[in-house]
XYZ file of C-alpha atoms in Angstrom:
232
model
C 40.621 34.073 -40.120
C 43.824 32.305 -40.808
C 44.821 30.039 -43.625
C 45.606 27.147 -40.634
C 42.156 27.842 -39.344
C 40.212 27.156 -43.064
C 42.485 24.191 -43.302
C 41.276 23.186 -39.466
C 37.498 23.870 -40.450
C 37.832 22.480 -44.134
C 38.926 19.154 -42.524
C 35.869 19.004 -39.592
C 33.717 19.646 -42.772
C 35.351 16.512 -44.591
C 35.238 14.374 -41.605
C 32.231 14.905 -40.267
C 31.328 13.420 -44.247
C 33.435 10.869 -44.028
C 31.706 10.168 -40.754
C 28.510 10.445 -42.194
C 29.328 7.957 -45.230
C 30.668 5.671 -43.062
C 27.550 5.107 -41.023
C 25.406 5.013 -43.971
C 27.441 1.794 -45.128
C 27.158 0.153 -41.984
C 23.134 0.456 -41.967
C 23.151 -0.406 -45.389
C 25.007 -3.815 -44.443
C 22.450 -4.450 -41.490
C 19.723 -4.078 -43.698
C 20.511 -5.654 -46.741
C 21.925 -8.780 -44.778
C 18.298 -8.444 -43.275
C 16.599 -12.021 -44.591
C 13.198 -10.834 -43.235
C 12.863 -7.661 -45.532
C 11.922 -7.993 -49.566
C 13.597 -5.703 -51.688
C 11.067 -3.052 -51.088
C 11.255 -3.320 -47.286
C 14.875 -2.979 -47.798
C 14.509 0.407 -50.217
C 11.495 1.534 -47.887
C 14.218 1.658 -45.050
C 17.086 3.438 -46.979
C 15.850 5.388 -49.633
C 15.224 8.396 -46.978
C 17.880 7.929 -44.975
C 20.269 8.055 -48.205
C 18.499 10.993 -48.887
C 19.072 12.706 -45.509
C 22.875 12.020 -46.070
C 23.231 13.306 -49.439
C 21.169 16.500 -47.779
C 23.345 17.196 -44.895
C 26.743 16.284 -47.019
C 25.531 19.062 -49.639
C 25.298 21.155 -46.770
C 28.715 20.406 -45.274
C 29.896 21.359 -48.738
C 28.472 24.477 -48.992
C 29.839 25.607 -45.936
C 33.335 24.701 -46.952
C 33.007 26.388 -50.189
C 31.805 29.615 -48.169
C 34.953 29.656 -45.770
C 36.903 29.333 -49.232
C 35.187 32.029 -50.502
C 35.132 34.453 -47.326
C 39.013 33.990 -46.924
C 39.774 34.530 -50.282
C 37.544 37.663 -50.173
C 38.985 39.218 -46.869
C 43.166 38.304 -48.155
C 42.331 40.335 -51.344
C 40.961 43.074 -49.075
C 43.699 43.316 -47.085
C 46.073 43.397 -50.504
C 43.944 44.761 -52.815
C 41.403 47.093 -50.970
C 40.724 49.629 -48.329
C 41.324 49.013 -44.785
C 37.888 49.154 -43.020
C 38.012 52.728 -41.307
C 39.439 54.039 -44.905
C 36.118 52.230 -46.494
C 33.791 54.433 -44.660
C 35.772 57.483 -46.042
C 33.961 59.344 -48.800
C 36.893 60.595 -49.967
C 39.241 57.281 -50.364
C 36.926 55.897 -51.707
C 36.775 58.296 -54.377
C 40.987 57.829 -54.242
C 40.359 54.044 -55.313
C 38.255 54.539 -57.969
C 40.600 56.767 -59.656
C 43.398 54.916 -59.346
C 41.795 51.887 -60.220
C 41.191 53.306 -63.728
C 44.515 54.694 -64.582
C 45.868 51.369 -63.467
C 43.195 49.774 -65.726
C 44.717 51.614 -68.500
C 48.779 51.382 -68.187
C 49.707 48.589 -71.186
C 53.457 48.280 -70.504
C 55.653 47.974 -67.575
C 57.992 51.043 -68.584
C 54.478 53.349 -68.003
C 53.595 51.498 -64.699
C 57.025 51.795 -63.325
C 56.974 55.451 -64.100
C 53.022 55.745 -62.091
C 54.372 53.311 -59.444
C 57.529 55.518 -58.578
C 55.416 58.855 -58.819
C 52.768 57.209 -56.753
C 55.687 56.249 -54.225
C 57.075 59.816 -54.419
C 53.504 61.538 -53.562
C 53.185 58.906 -51.000
C 49.998 57.682 -52.368
C 49.501 54.064 -51.491
C 45.823 53.683 -52.868
C 47.590 54.785 -56.546
C 50.469 53.052 -55.655
C 48.507 49.594 -54.730
C 46.444 50.054 -58.122
C 49.224 49.558 -60.279
C 50.976 46.463 -58.410
C 47.641 44.981 -58.748
C 47.963 45.609 -62.647
C 51.365 45.195 -62.769
C 50.676 41.429 -61.122
C 48.454 40.519 -63.959
C 50.782 42.007 -66.771
C 53.847 40.700 -64.977
C 55.560 43.406 -64.544
C 57.886 41.945 -61.794
C 59.842 45.556 -61.325
C 57.075 46.364 -59.440
C 55.766 43.367 -57.737
C 58.997 42.784 -56.442
C 59.373 46.208 -55.295
C 56.232 46.483 -53.467
C 55.996 43.090 -51.862
C 59.877 44.267 -50.464
C 58.323 47.376 -49.165
C 54.716 45.116 -47.655
C 56.146 42.091 -46.459
C 51.985 41.303 -44.918
C 51.125 42.008 -48.420
C 53.676 39.244 -49.432
C 52.508 36.638 -46.570
C 48.565 37.910 -47.810
C 49.636 36.754 -51.210
C 51.130 33.450 -50.518
C 47.833 32.524 -48.543
C 45.792 33.522 -51.773
C 48.153 31.234 -53.611
C 47.949 28.173 -51.449
C 43.529 28.762 -51.488
C 43.944 27.868 -54.776
C 44.159 23.895 -53.924
C 40.338 24.312 -52.826
C 39.203 26.964 -55.481
C 41.029 25.830 -58.456
C 40.896 21.801 -58.079
C 36.850 21.343 -57.573
C 37.160 17.910 -58.434
C 39.397 17.097 -55.491
C 37.009 19.222 -53.082
C 34.118 17.920 -53.974
C 35.248 13.880 -53.816
C 34.932 14.212 -50.164
C 31.280 15.266 -50.252
C 30.030 12.435 -52.842
C 27.477 10.410 -51.086
C 27.675 6.746 -50.626
C 25.801 4.371 -53.350
C 22.451 3.185 -52.761
C 23.126 0.087 -53.977
C 19.788 -1.771 -53.699
C 18.464 -4.384 -56.361
C 15.053 -3.647 -57.635
C 11.819 -5.378 -56.434
C 11.093 -8.513 -58.900
C 7.108 -9.390 -60.140
C 4.633 -9.293 -62.736
C 3.135 -5.707 -63.726
C 1.142 -3.835 -61.726
C -2.617 -2.795 -63.050
C -4.809 -0.752 -61.339
C -2.691 -1.397 -57.791
C -3.287 -5.224 -58.021
C -0.592 -7.826 -59.319
C -1.615 -9.417 -62.702
C -0.422 -11.649 -64.931
C -0.604 -10.311 -68.477
C -3.338 -12.042 -70.384
C -3.158 -15.127 -72.582
C -3.400 -14.975 -76.039
C -6.247 -16.783 -77.478
C -5.938 -19.986 -80.006
C -5.907 -19.391 -83.682
C -9.211 -20.084 -85.540
C -7.288 -23.129 -87.010
C -10.966 -24.156 -89.224
C -11.478 -20.789 -90.602
C -7.344 -21.210 -92.067
C -7.871 -24.558 -93.518
C -11.412 -24.439 -94.647
C -10.153 -20.793 -96.654
C -8.435 -23.072 -99.041
C -10.775 -25.701 -99.502
C -14.224 -25.678 -102.227
C -17.293 -26.045 -100.682
C -17.792 -29.816 -100.627
C -14.467 -30.100 -98.969
C -15.143 -27.899 -96.444
C -18.137 -29.258 -95.109
C -16.515 -31.925 -94.630
C -13.368 -30.861 -92.776
C -16.405 -28.889 -90.392
C -17.615 -32.121 -90.296
C -14.289 -33.605 -88.435
C -13.602 -30.499 -86.484
C -16.893 -30.659 -84.995
C -16.562 -34.399 -84.683
C -13.550 -33.646 -81.982
């Protein structure tokens, strides 16, 4: 897959995600405008659809990330790794590992340049590539520029790797295309349900006025109040 192919594939995934969101918004408007439906009825119709749309958008996002990662690994393999045929050759695999180990030990540009020039003279393309990779990481431009001048295809592949950063290094901008639409439904009103039945909360009991008053009176006064309250 080329970078152009990836752009087209990602655009298709994002277009599908946009269509899903647009269709949900259309149905959402229809359902919430239907006066024959209660809030509960609206929720029963829209919640399952919303969950389905969100799942489909997550799947599209996963496909985009897989496509980007696949191209990234392919480009890195073409620039820094072994060709498919060489990767099955045990001796080439050993040479590749040895070269990578030697390159990792380089700590300055002069040593890198010396080893790189030695690799060129001996025709050791595996070692030259390993030193170039180390030079790119450490910013040793003498080695990097010479290698890319001699390998135009590698320069193009590195350019494509740089372009891929807009997908892999800017997760928020990629994710925003796959954010599902809001459900936005009113909550149903009503009394709390106890045991499956809708019920009012029990009314508070009336205060015991006679008890509160007579608690402050003498025996004779208490009997008089009791008589008055009892007559009501």
